[in-house]
mmCIF file of C-alpha atoms and ligand atoms in Angstrom:
data_model
loop_
_atom_site.group_PDB
_atom_site.id
_atom_site.type_symbol
_atom_site.label_atom_id
_atom_site.label_comp_id
_atom_site.label_asym_id
_atom_site.label_seq_id
_atom_site.Cartn_x
_atom_site.Cartn_y
_atom_site.Cartn_z
ATOM 1 C CA UNK A 1 162.817 -16.542 125.045
ATOM 2 C CA UNK A 2 163.286 -17.601 121.400
ATOM 3 C CA UNK A 3 161.928 -15.388 118.624
ATOM 4 C CA UNK A 4 159.348 -18.023 117.648
ATOM 5 C CA UNK A 5 158.057 -18.319 121.232
ATOM 6 C CA UNK A 6 157.826 -14.543 121.716
ATOM 7 C CA UNK A 7 155.959 -14.230 118.395
ATOM 8 C CA UNK A 8 153.559 -16.914 119.609
ATOM 9 C CA UNK A 9 152.972 -15.003 122.880
ATOM 10 C CA UNK A 10 152.389 -11.784 120.907
ATOM 11 C CA UNK A 11 149.869 -13.575 118.677
ATOM 12 C CA UNK A 12 147.980 -14.823 121.726
ATOM 13 C CA UNK A 13 147.936 -11.382 123.343
ATOM 14 C CA UNK A 14 146.757 -9.735 120.130
ATOM 15 C CA UNK A 15 144.118 -12.289 119.284
ATOM 16 C CA UNK A 16 141.256 -9.918 119.945
ATOM 17 C CA UNK A 17 141.123 -6.325 118.865
ATOM 18 C CA UNK A 18 138.559 -3.660 119.663
ATOM 19 C CA UNK A 19 137.702 -0.481 117.770
ATOM 20 C CA UNK A 20 139.799 1.603 120.162
ATOM 21 C CA UNK A 21 142.898 -0.276 118.987
ATOM 22 C CA UNK A 22 142.540 1.519 115.655
ATOM 23 C CA UNK A 23 141.251 4.912 116.807
ATOM 24 C CA UNK A 24 143.755 7.716 117.011
ATOM 25 C CA UNK A 25 143.272 11.514 116.895
ATOM 26 C CA UNK A 26 139.734 12.948 117.012
ATOM 27 C CA UNK A 27 138.726 13.607 113.373
ATOM 28 C CA UNK A 28 138.693 17.276 112.419
ATOM 29 C CA UNK A 29 136.366 16.860 109.457
ATOM 30 C CA UNK A 30 133.222 19.052 109.334
ATOM 31 C CA UNK A 31 130.093 17.835 111.080
ATOM 32 C CA UNK A 32 128.159 15.645 108.637
ATOM 33 C CA UNK A 33 131.173 15.010 106.370
ATOM 34 C CA UNK A 34 130.889 11.592 104.726
ATOM 35 C CA UNK A 35 134.500 10.816 105.628
ATOM 36 C CA UNK A 36 133.434 10.104 109.242
ATOM 37 C CA UNK A 37 131.312 7.098 108.246
ATOM 38 C CA UNK A 38 134.013 5.656 106.005
ATOM 39 C CA UNK A 39 136.583 5.982 108.792
ATOM 40 C CA UNK A 40 134.332 4.001 111.135
ATOM 41 C CA UNK A 41 133.695 1.368 108.451
ATOM 42 C CA UNK A 42 137.445 0.956 107.942
ATOM 43 C CA UNK A 43 138.144 0.771 111.684
ATOM 44 C CA UNK A 44 135.457 -1.916 111.988
ATOM 45 C CA UNK A 45 137.053 -3.808 109.115
ATOM 46 C CA UNK A 46 140.478 -3.703 110.825
ATOM 47 C CA UNK A 47 138.903 -5.027 114.030
ATOM 48 C CA UNK A 48 136.896 -7.736 112.252
ATOM 49 C CA UNK A 49 139.954 -8.879 110.310
ATOM 50 C CA UNK A 50 142.130 -8.631 113.436
ATOM 51 C CA UNK A 51 144.730 -6.645 111.539
ATOM 52 C CA UNK A 52 147.795 -6.092 113.718
ATOM 53 C CA UNK A 53 148.215 -2.286 113.807
ATOM 54 C CA UNK A 54 151.981 -2.699 113.514
ATOM 55 C CA UNK A 55 151.481 -4.651 110.274
ATOM 56 C CA UNK A 56 149.051 -2.177 108.724
ATOM 57 C CA UNK A 57 149.748 1.087 106.936
ATOM 58 C CA UNK A 58 147.492 3.820 105.578
ATOM 59 C CA UNK A 59 148.953 6.013 102.838
ATOM 60 C CA UNK A 60 147.355 9.235 101.621
ATOM 61 C CA UNK A 61 148.040 12.341 99.550
ATOM 62 C CA UNK A 62 146.787 15.794 100.551
ATOM 63 C CA UNK A 63 143.158 16.773 101.042
ATOM 64 C CA UNK A 64 140.452 16.559 103.700
ATOM 65 C CA UNK A 65 140.149 12.820 103.000
ATOM 66 C CA UNK A 66 143.913 12.446 103.139
ATOM 67 C CA UNK A 67 143.878 13.253 106.870
ATOM 68 C CA UNK A 68 142.680 9.662 107.244
ATOM 69 C CA UNK A 69 146.038 8.158 108.412
ATOM 70 C CA UNK A 70 146.081 10.582 111.382
ATOM 71 C CA UNK A 71 142.874 9.001 112.640
ATOM 72 C CA UNK A 72 144.122 5.411 112.402
ATOM 73 C CA UNK A 73 146.286 3.957 115.169
ATOM 74 C CA UNK A 74 148.383 2.092 112.601
ATOM 75 C CA UNK A 75 151.376 3.152 110.576
ATOM 76 C CA UNK A 76 150.589 5.992 108.220
ATOM 77 C CA UNK A 77 152.114 8.171 105.543
ATOM 78 C CA UNK A 78 150.469 11.537 104.793
ATOM 79 C CA UNK A 79 152.353 12.345 101.610
ATOM 80 C CA UNK A 80 152.066 14.708 98.660
ATOM 81 C CA UNK A 81 148.957 15.671 96.727
ATOM 82 C CA UNK A 82 148.397 13.049 94.007
ATOM 83 C CA UNK A 83 151.333 10.857 95.039
ATOM 84 C CA UNK A 84 149.774 8.394 97.483
ATOM 85 C CA UNK A 85 149.893 5.468 95.060
ATOM 86 C CA UNK A 86 153.622 5.462 94.200
ATOM 87 C CA UNK A 87 154.436 5.785 97.914
ATOM 88 C CA UNK A 88 152.161 2.837 98.676
ATOM 89 C CA UNK A 89 153.762 0.825 95.869
ATOM 90 C CA UNK A 90 157.214 1.510 97.285
ATOM 91 C CA UNK A 91 156.065 0.306 100.699
ATOM 92 C CA UNK A 92 154.448 -2.809 99.278
ATOM 93 C CA UNK A 93 157.389 -3.850 97.135
ATOM 94 C CA UNK A 94 159.779 -3.684 100.091
ATOM 95 C CA UNK A 95 157.326 -4.932 102.724
ATOM 96 C CA UNK A 96 154.843 -7.301 101.038
ATOM 97 C CA UNK A 97 153.934 -8.578 104.517
ATOM 98 C CA UNK A 98 152.165 -5.290 105.372
ATOM 99 C CA UNK A 99 148.464 -4.614 104.832
ATOM 100 C CA UNK A 100 148.536 -1.525 102.635
ATOM 101 C CA UNK A 101 145.550 0.833 102.307
ATOM 102 C CA UNK A 102 145.551 3.956 100.148
ATOM 103 C CA UNK A 103 143.155 6.844 100.785
ATOM 104 C CA UNK A 104 142.662 9.494 98.090
ATOM 105 C CA UNK A 105 140.294 12.314 97.250
ATOM 106 C CA UNK A 106 138.849 12.687 93.751
ATOM 107 C CA UNK A 107 141.251 15.571 93.108
ATOM 108 C CA UNK A 108 144.102 13.508 94.479
ATOM 109 C CA UNK A 109 143.371 10.451 92.324
ATOM 110 C CA UNK A 110 141.552 11.691 89.233
ATOM 111 C CA UNK A 111 143.277 15.027 88.653
ATOM 112 C CA UNK A 112 146.931 15.447 89.668
ATOM 113 C CA UNK A 113 147.349 11.720 90.389
ATOM 114 C CA UNK A 114 145.817 10.351 87.208
ATOM 115 C CA UNK A 115 148.999 8.835 85.768
ATOM 116 C CA UNK A 116 149.733 7.036 89.036
ATOM 117 C CA UNK A 117 146.162 5.757 89.190
ATOM 118 C CA UNK A 118 146.298 4.243 85.687
ATOM 119 C CA UNK A 119 149.659 2.592 86.320
ATOM 120 C CA UNK A 120 148.768 1.364 89.791
ATOM 121 C CA UNK A 121 145.835 -0.480 88.226
ATOM 122 C CA UNK A 122 148.199 -1.865 85.604
ATOM 123 C CA UNK A 123 150.765 -3.046 88.174
ATOM 124 C CA UNK A 124 148.068 -4.870 90.171
ATOM 125 C CA UNK A 125 149.942 -4.793 93.467
ATOM 126 C CA UNK A 126 148.139 -6.256 96.442
ATOM 127 C CA UNK A 127 146.616 -3.223 98.195
ATOM 128 C CA UNK A 128 143.257 -1.605 98.840
ATOM 129 C CA UNK A 129 142.740 1.849 97.293
ATOM 130 C CA UNK A 130 139.766 3.923 98.410
ATOM 131 C CA UNK A 131 138.748 7.126 96.618
ATOM 132 C CA UNK A 132 136.550 9.391 98.718
ATOM 133 C CA UNK A 133 134.742 11.112 95.852
ATOM 134 C CA UNK A 134 132.932 14.263 96.993
ATOM 135 C CA UNK A 135 133.119 15.920 93.542
ATOM 136 C CA UNK A 136 134.954 18.969 94.898
ATOM 137 C CA UNK A 137 138.302 20.117 96.263
ATOM 138 C CA UNK A 138 137.378 20.316 99.938
ATOM 139 C CA UNK A 139 140.626 21.159 101.703
ATOM 140 C CA UNK A 140 141.430 24.105 99.443
ATOM 141 C CA UNK A 141 137.865 25.372 99.903
ATOM 142 C CA UNK A 142 135.697 24.811 96.887
ATOM 143 C CA UNK A 143 137.299 24.319 93.484
ATOM 144 C CA UNK A 144 135.886 22.063 90.752
ATOM 145 C CA UNK A 145 137.361 18.575 90.440
ATOM 146 C CA UNK A 146 137.256 16.151 87.481
ATOM 147 C CA UNK A 147 134.198 14.487 89.030
ATOM 148 C CA UNK A 148 132.227 17.696 89.658
ATOM 149 C CA UNK A 149 128.727 17.611 88.145
ATOM 150 C CA UNK A 150 127.824 19.839 85.208
ATOM 151 C CA UNK A 151 126.493 23.183 86.423
ATOM 152 C CA UNK A 152 128.287 23.083 89.771
ATOM 153 C CA UNK A 153 129.209 26.578 90.913
ATOM 154 C CA UNK A 154 132.578 26.805 92.647
ATOM 155 C CA UNK A 155 135.477 29.226 93.009
ATOM 156 C CA UNK A 156 136.953 27.990 89.731
ATOM 157 C CA UNK A 157 133.602 27.617 87.923
ATOM 158 C CA UNK A 158 131.634 30.743 88.988
ATOM 159 C CA UNK A 159 129.226 30.309 86.058
ATOM 160 C CA UNK A 160 128.834 26.602 86.670
ATOM 161 C CA UNK A 161 131.026 23.717 85.542
ATOM 162 C CA UNK A 162 130.389 23.059 81.853
ATOM 163 C CA UNK A 163 132.487 19.909 81.407
ATOM 164 C CA UNK A 164 131.156 16.378 81.723
ATOM 165 C CA UNK A 165 132.678 14.719 84.791
ATOM 166 C CA UNK A 166 134.830 11.631 84.410
ATOM 167 C CA UNK A 167 133.542 8.474 85.984
ATOM 168 C CA UNK A 168 136.308 6.859 88.085
ATOM 169 C CA UNK A 169 134.866 3.348 87.960
ATOM 170 C CA UNK A 170 134.277 3.423 84.187
ATOM 171 C CA UNK A 171 137.841 4.638 83.659
ATOM 172 C CA UNK A 172 139.250 1.915 85.920
ATOM 173 C CA UNK A 173 137.228 -0.771 84.168
ATOM 174 C CA UNK A 174 138.660 0.479 80.890
ATOM 175 C CA UNK A 175 142.188 -0.414 81.991
ATOM 176 C CA UNK A 176 142.859 -3.944 80.792
ATOM 177 C CA UNK A 177 144.644 -5.066 83.946
ATOM 178 C CA UNK A 178 141.921 -3.969 86.396
ATOM 179 C CA UNK A 179 141.175 -6.821 88.800
ATOM 180 C CA UNK A 180 138.793 -5.364 91.397
ATOM 181 C CA UNK A 181 136.419 -2.431 90.900
ATOM 182 C CA UNK A 182 133.663 -1.496 93.335
ATOM 183 C CA UNK A 183 131.452 1.415 94.311
ATOM 184 C CA UNK A 184 130.106 2.306 97.758
ATOM 185 C CA UNK A 185 128.248 5.220 99.328
ATOM 186 C CA UNK A 186 129.110 6.823 102.661
ATOM 187 C CA UNK A 187 125.442 6.885 103.736
ATOM 188 C CA UNK A 188 125.224 3.063 103.615
ATOM 189 C CA UNK A 189 128.043 2.315 106.092
ATOM 190 C CA UNK A 190 127.381 -1.423 106.515
ATOM 191 C CA UNK A 191 127.592 -1.938 102.777
ATOM 192 C CA UNK A 192 130.710 0.234 102.601
ATOM 193 C CA UNK A 193 132.291 -1.964 105.267
ATOM 194 C CA UNK A 194 131.415 -5.146 103.364
ATOM 195 C CA UNK A 195 132.674 -3.785 100.042
ATOM 196 C CA UNK A 196 135.994 -2.657 101.527
ATOM 197 C CA UNK A 197 136.270 -6.045 103.241
ATOM 198 C CA UNK A 198 135.912 -7.788 99.887
ATOM 199 C CA UNK A 199 138.502 -5.438 98.427
ATOM 200 C CA UNK A 200 140.843 -6.244 101.286
ATOM 201 C CA UNK A 201 140.488 -9.991 100.646
ATOM 202 C CA UNK A 202 141.116 -9.587 96.924
ATOM 203 C CA UNK A 203 144.688 -10.512 96.042
ATOM 204 C CA UNK A 204 145.618 -7.633 93.788
ATOM 205 C CA UNK A 205 144.819 -3.956 93.408
ATOM 206 C CA UNK A 206 141.315 -3.168 94.674
ATOM 207 C CA UNK A 207 139.855 0.107 93.489
ATOM 208 C CA UNK A 208 136.885 1.298 95.540
ATOM 209 C CA UNK A 209 135.115 4.561 94.828
ATOM 210 C CA UNK A 210 133.049 5.806 97.748
ATOM 211 C CA UNK A 211 130.439 8.452 96.948
ATOM 212 C CA UNK A 212 131.064 10.929 99.723
ATOM 213 C CA UNK A 213 129.013 13.879 100.878
ATOM 214 C CA UNK A 214 130.695 17.233 101.466
ATOM 215 C CA UNK A 215 128.039 19.264 103.311
ATOM 216 C CA UNK A 216 130.368 22.270 103.413
ATOM 217 C CA UNK A 217 130.709 22.841 99.658
ATOM 218 C CA UNK A 218 128.449 20.422 97.777
ATOM 219 C CA UNK A 219 125.835 19.675 100.375
ATOM 220 C CA UNK A 220 122.908 18.540 98.248
ATOM 221 C CA UNK A 221 124.771 16.477 95.651
ATOM 222 C CA UNK A 222 123.330 13.114 96.745
ATOM 223 C CA UNK A 223 120.174 14.226 98.577
ATOM 224 C CA UNK A 224 117.787 12.523 96.138
ATOM 225 C CA UNK A 225 119.601 9.192 96.459
ATOM 226 C CA UNK A 226 119.982 9.442 100.215
ATOM 227 C CA UNK A 227 116.290 10.183 100.657
ATOM 228 C CA UNK A 228 115.013 7.533 98.248
ATOM 229 C CA UNK A 229 116.768 4.177 98.840
ATOM 230 C CA UNK A 230 115.068 2.707 95.736
ATOM 231 C CA UNK A 231 117.281 4.954 93.600
ATOM 232 C CA UNK A 232 120.293 2.935 94.727
ATOM 233 C CA UNK A 233 120.917 -0.368 92.897
ATOM 234 C CA UNK A 234 122.496 -2.985 95.158
ATOM 235 C CA UNK A 235 124.601 -5.557 93.320
ATOM 236 C CA UNK A 236 124.634 -8.987 94.866
ATOM 237 C CA UNK A 237 125.973 -12.404 93.883
ATOM 238 C CA UNK A 238 127.210 -15.614 95.439
ATOM 239 C CA UNK A 239 130.701 -14.532 94.319
ATOM 240 C CA UNK A 240 130.076 -10.939 95.362
ATOM 241 C CA UNK A 241 128.162 -9.341 98.183
ATOM 242 C CA UNK A 242 125.643 -11.007 100.384
ATOM 243 C CA UNK A 243 123.005 -8.374 101.221
ATOM 244 C CA UNK A 244 121.853 -8.677 104.843
ATOM 245 C CA UNK A 245 118.074 -8.980 105.418
ATOM 246 C CA UNK A 246 118.041 -5.652 107.301
ATOM 247 C CA UNK A 247 119.724 -3.827 104.434
ATOM 248 C CA UNK A 248 117.588 -5.661 101.885
ATOM 249 C CA UNK A 249 114.385 -4.416 103.556
ATOM 250 C CA UNK A 250 115.462 -0.789 103.046
ATOM 251 C CA UNK A 251 117.241 -1.152 99.696
ATOM 252 C CA UNK A 252 114.856 -3.312 97.707
ATOM 253 C CA UNK A 253 116.227 -2.359 94.298
ATOM 254 C CA UNK A 254 118.745 -5.172 93.752
ATOM 255 C CA UNK A 255 120.400 -6.948 90.849
ATOM 256 C CA UNK A 256 122.164 -10.283 90.744
ATOM 257 C CA UNK A 257 125.444 -9.357 89.073
ATOM 258 C CA UNK A 258 128.317 -11.779 88.556
ATOM 259 C CA UNK A 259 131.533 -9.789 89.186
ATOM 260 C CA UNK A 260 133.242 -11.899 86.487
ATOM 261 C CA UNK A 261 131.009 -10.241 83.855
ATOM 262 C CA UNK A 262 133.092 -7.288 82.739
ATOM 263 C CA UNK A 263 130.762 -6.141 79.974
ATOM 264 C CA UNK A 264 127.797 -5.880 82.326
ATOM 265 C CA UNK A 265 130.093 -4.173 84.848
ATOM 266 C CA UNK A 266 130.836 -1.498 82.245
ATOM 267 C CA UNK A 267 127.125 -0.958 81.561
ATOM 268 C CA UNK A 268 126.374 -0.728 85.261
ATOM 269 C CA UNK A 269 129.266 1.662 85.909
ATOM 270 C CA UNK A 270 127.852 4.203 83.488
ATOM 271 C CA UNK A 271 124.485 4.220 85.290
ATOM 272 C CA UNK A 272 123.718 7.411 87.211
ATOM 273 C CA UNK A 273 120.167 6.748 88.244
ATOM 274 C CA UNK A 274 119.786 4.370 89.949
ATOM 275 C CA UNK A 275 123.348 4.456 91.237
ATOM 276 C CA UNK A 276 124.934 0.983 91.368
ATOM 277 C CA UNK A 277 126.745 0.002 94.571
ATOM 278 C CA UNK A 278 128.602 -3.234 95.163
ATOM 279 C CA UNK A 279 131.306 -5.277 93.462
ATOM 280 C CA UNK A 280 131.260 -4.460 89.762
ATOM 281 C CA UNK A 281 134.230 -6.501 88.659
ATOM 282 C CA UNK A 282 136.661 -8.995 90.119
ATOM 283 C CA UNK A 283 139.321 -11.183 88.519
ATOM 284 C CA UNK A 284 141.001 -13.210 91.264
ATOM 285 C CA UNK A 285 143.381 -15.030 88.900
ATOM 286 C CA UNK A 286 145.590 -12.243 87.574
ATOM 287 C CA UNK A 287 149.151 -12.243 88.956
ATOM 288 C CA UNK A 288 150.253 -9.446 91.283
ATOM 289 C CA UNK A 289 153.283 -7.388 90.347
ATOM 290 C CA UNK A 290 155.146 -8.383 93.498
ATOM 291 C CA UNK A 291 154.615 -12.102 92.743
ATOM 292 C CA UNK A 292 156.341 -11.712 89.389
ATOM 293 C CA UNK A 293 159.480 -10.345 91.032
ATOM 294 C CA UNK A 294 162.566 -12.525 91.363
ATOM 295 C CA UNK A 295 163.897 -12.612 94.939
ATOM 296 C CA UNK A 296 165.859 -9.428 95.547
ATOM 297 C CA UNK A 297 169.394 -10.631 96.088
ATOM 298 C CA UNK A 298 170.485 -7.056 96.874
ATOM 299 C CA UNK A 299 168.698 -7.380 100.212
ATOM 300 C CA UNK A 300 171.610 -9.286 101.792
ATOM 301 C CA UNK A 301 175.296 -8.487 102.217
ATOM 302 C CA UNK A 302 176.198 -11.752 100.457
ATOM 303 C CA UNK A 303 173.907 -10.864 97.586
ATOM 304 C CA UNK A 304 175.529 -7.447 97.172
ATOM 305 C CA UNK A 305 179.037 -9.003 97.250
ATOM 306 C CA UNK A 306 178.174 -11.614 94.663
ATOM 307 C CA UNK A 307 176.580 -8.967 92.432
ATOM 308 C CA UNK A 308 179.616 -6.703 92.683
ATOM 309 C CA UNK A 309 181.994 -9.581 91.939
ATOM 310 C CA UNK A 310 180.022 -10.481 88.824
ATOM 311 C CA UNK A 311 180.101 -6.870 87.677
ATOM 312 C CA UNK A 312 183.825 -6.346 88.460
ATOM 313 C CA UNK A 313 184.674 -9.590 86.681
ATOM 314 C CA UNK A 314 183.447 -8.000 83.478
ATOM 315 C CA UNK A 315 186.313 -5.482 83.679
ATOM 316 C CA UNK A 316 189.079 -7.878 84.742
ATOM 317 C CA UNK A 317 192.020 -7.845 82.339
ATOM 318 C CA UNK A 318 192.904 -11.460 81.924
ATOM 319 C CA UNK A 319 196.337 -12.681 80.824
ATOM 320 C CA UNK A 320 196.467 -13.716 77.181
ATOM 321 C CA UNK A 321 195.176 -17.270 76.706
ATOM 322 C CA UNK A 322 193.504 -17.382 80.189
ATOM 323 C CA UNK A 323 190.100 -18.104 78.661
ATOM 324 C CA UNK A 324 191.305 -21.203 76.827
HETATM 325 C C1 LIG B 401 151.302 19.569 94.182
HETATM 326 C C2 LIG B 401 150.134 20.218 94.854
HETATM 327 N N1 LIG B 401 149.217 20.847 94.113
HETATM 328 C C3 LIG B 401 148.145 21.441 94.706
HETATM 329 C C4 LIG B 401 148.020 21.403 96.069
HETATM 330 C C5 LIG B 401 146.841 22.084 96.709
HETATM 331 N N2 LIG B 401 145.829 21.131 97.101
HETATM 332 C C6 LIG B 401 145.827 20.553 98.323
HETATM 333 S S1 LIG B 401 144.532 19.531 98.562
HETATM 334 C C7 LIG B 401 143.947 19.853 97.004
HETATM 335 C C8 LIG B 401 142.662 19.242 96.483
HETATM 336 C C9 LIG B 401 141.920 18.458 97.484
HETATM 337 O O1 LIG B 401 140.796 17.864 96.874
HETATM 338 P P1 LIG B 401 140.574 16.305 96.902
HETATM 339 O O2 LIG B 401 141.784 15.577 96.516
HETATM 340 O O3 LIG B 401 139.360 16.013 96.078
HETATM 341 O O4 LIG B 401 140.334 15.970 98.438
HETATM 342 P P2 LIG B 401 139.245 16.513 99.481
HETATM 343 O O5 LIG B 401 139.898 17.681 100.187
HETATM 344 O O6 LIG B 401 138.025 16.918 98.737
HETATM 345 O O7 LIG B 401 139.024 15.362 100.376
HETATM 346 C C10 LIG B 401 144.763 20.751 96.320
HETATM 347 C C11 LIG B 401 144.528 21.250 94.943
HETATM 348 C C12 LIG B 401 149.008 20.720 96.814
HETATM 349 N N3 LIG B 401 148.926 20.594 98.143
HETATM 350 N N4 LIG B 401 150.052 20.155 96.188
HETATM 351 S S1 LIG B 402 135.197 20.550 103.518
HETATM 352 FE FE1 LIG B 402 133.860 18.889 102.827
HETATM 353 S S2 LIG B 402 135.227 17.114 102.546
HETATM 354 FE FE2 LIG B 402 136.324 18.637 103.807
HETATM 355 S S3 LIG B 402 135.909 18.025 105.933
HETATM 356 FE FE3 LIG B 402 134.379 19.561 105.357
HETATM 357 S S4 LIG B 402 132.606 18.369 104.626
HETATM 358 FE FE4 LIG B 402 134.394 16.998 104.621
#
């Protein structure tokens, strides 16, 4: 059977996927951890988009949230704390055909991984980065992170955190090359699914912050917003999210926001109450880093030979007058 025919047969066989095709190990997160809902939203997205598991890779650092790749029946790379993004970039540059997702905690992305975060936004490679922001170091059992709220008592802030947290979406919007910035909340799973889906379809680097509950160490952080849906501000637009009637009945506080409007996105991002959720900013026209690359001639034996010959030629001692 020719390669083209066998690929065609594979495509037919894999035409329909079910959730089980993406479910792997049983998650070991605490009961009530917000990561569970995000995992399900992402597995639904993979099914809805019919992503071939063998063409999909989840990359993470270290943290509770970074266990994510273990729970996906796709390729995965559970790397080093703070280093998920450069690993994902390496994968994408060599295998642009893969669907690349990056999962980070707030410590992972906004503390030790900050330099990689800024530059990944700048490179604008085509991948979907999700930050599960619980405002705490969960895996290492309760240390303050850069997104911890003022006053939060933890092992490293026994008298309460006194520093203002950084706002990951405001920071990302401040980077000139940002092309997709969104915010979701784990307790609105349908919306989280839709936002990540839009990020997946964006050609470029999608940065999605998910407000995530950590009942173990910061249990009541979002209680007021969970209990009062009107304190969430849903952003909708014909070029953004379409809010379903069911969701709209519960979350009536909505704003029509054009994701092309970066200035309004910045204002919205700094809002804490109500908390904005949806697509804050999108620029679909910026070039991706990988599209700017010239074809890599070092990928083939002929390419390597021709490169070496060019280089060796520079050192060839030519007989006098040979250049004339
Ligand atoms: C280089 C390095 N520094 C520190 C650690 C210890 N460490 C592991 S996970 C973690 C923080 C986890 O917090 P976060 O990234 O917010 O993820 P969460 O566990 O809350 O999901 C730290 C400090 C490490 N593994 N490697
Ligand atoms: S410690 Fe917090 S973030 Fe980690 S699994 Fe438990 S609830 Fe989730």
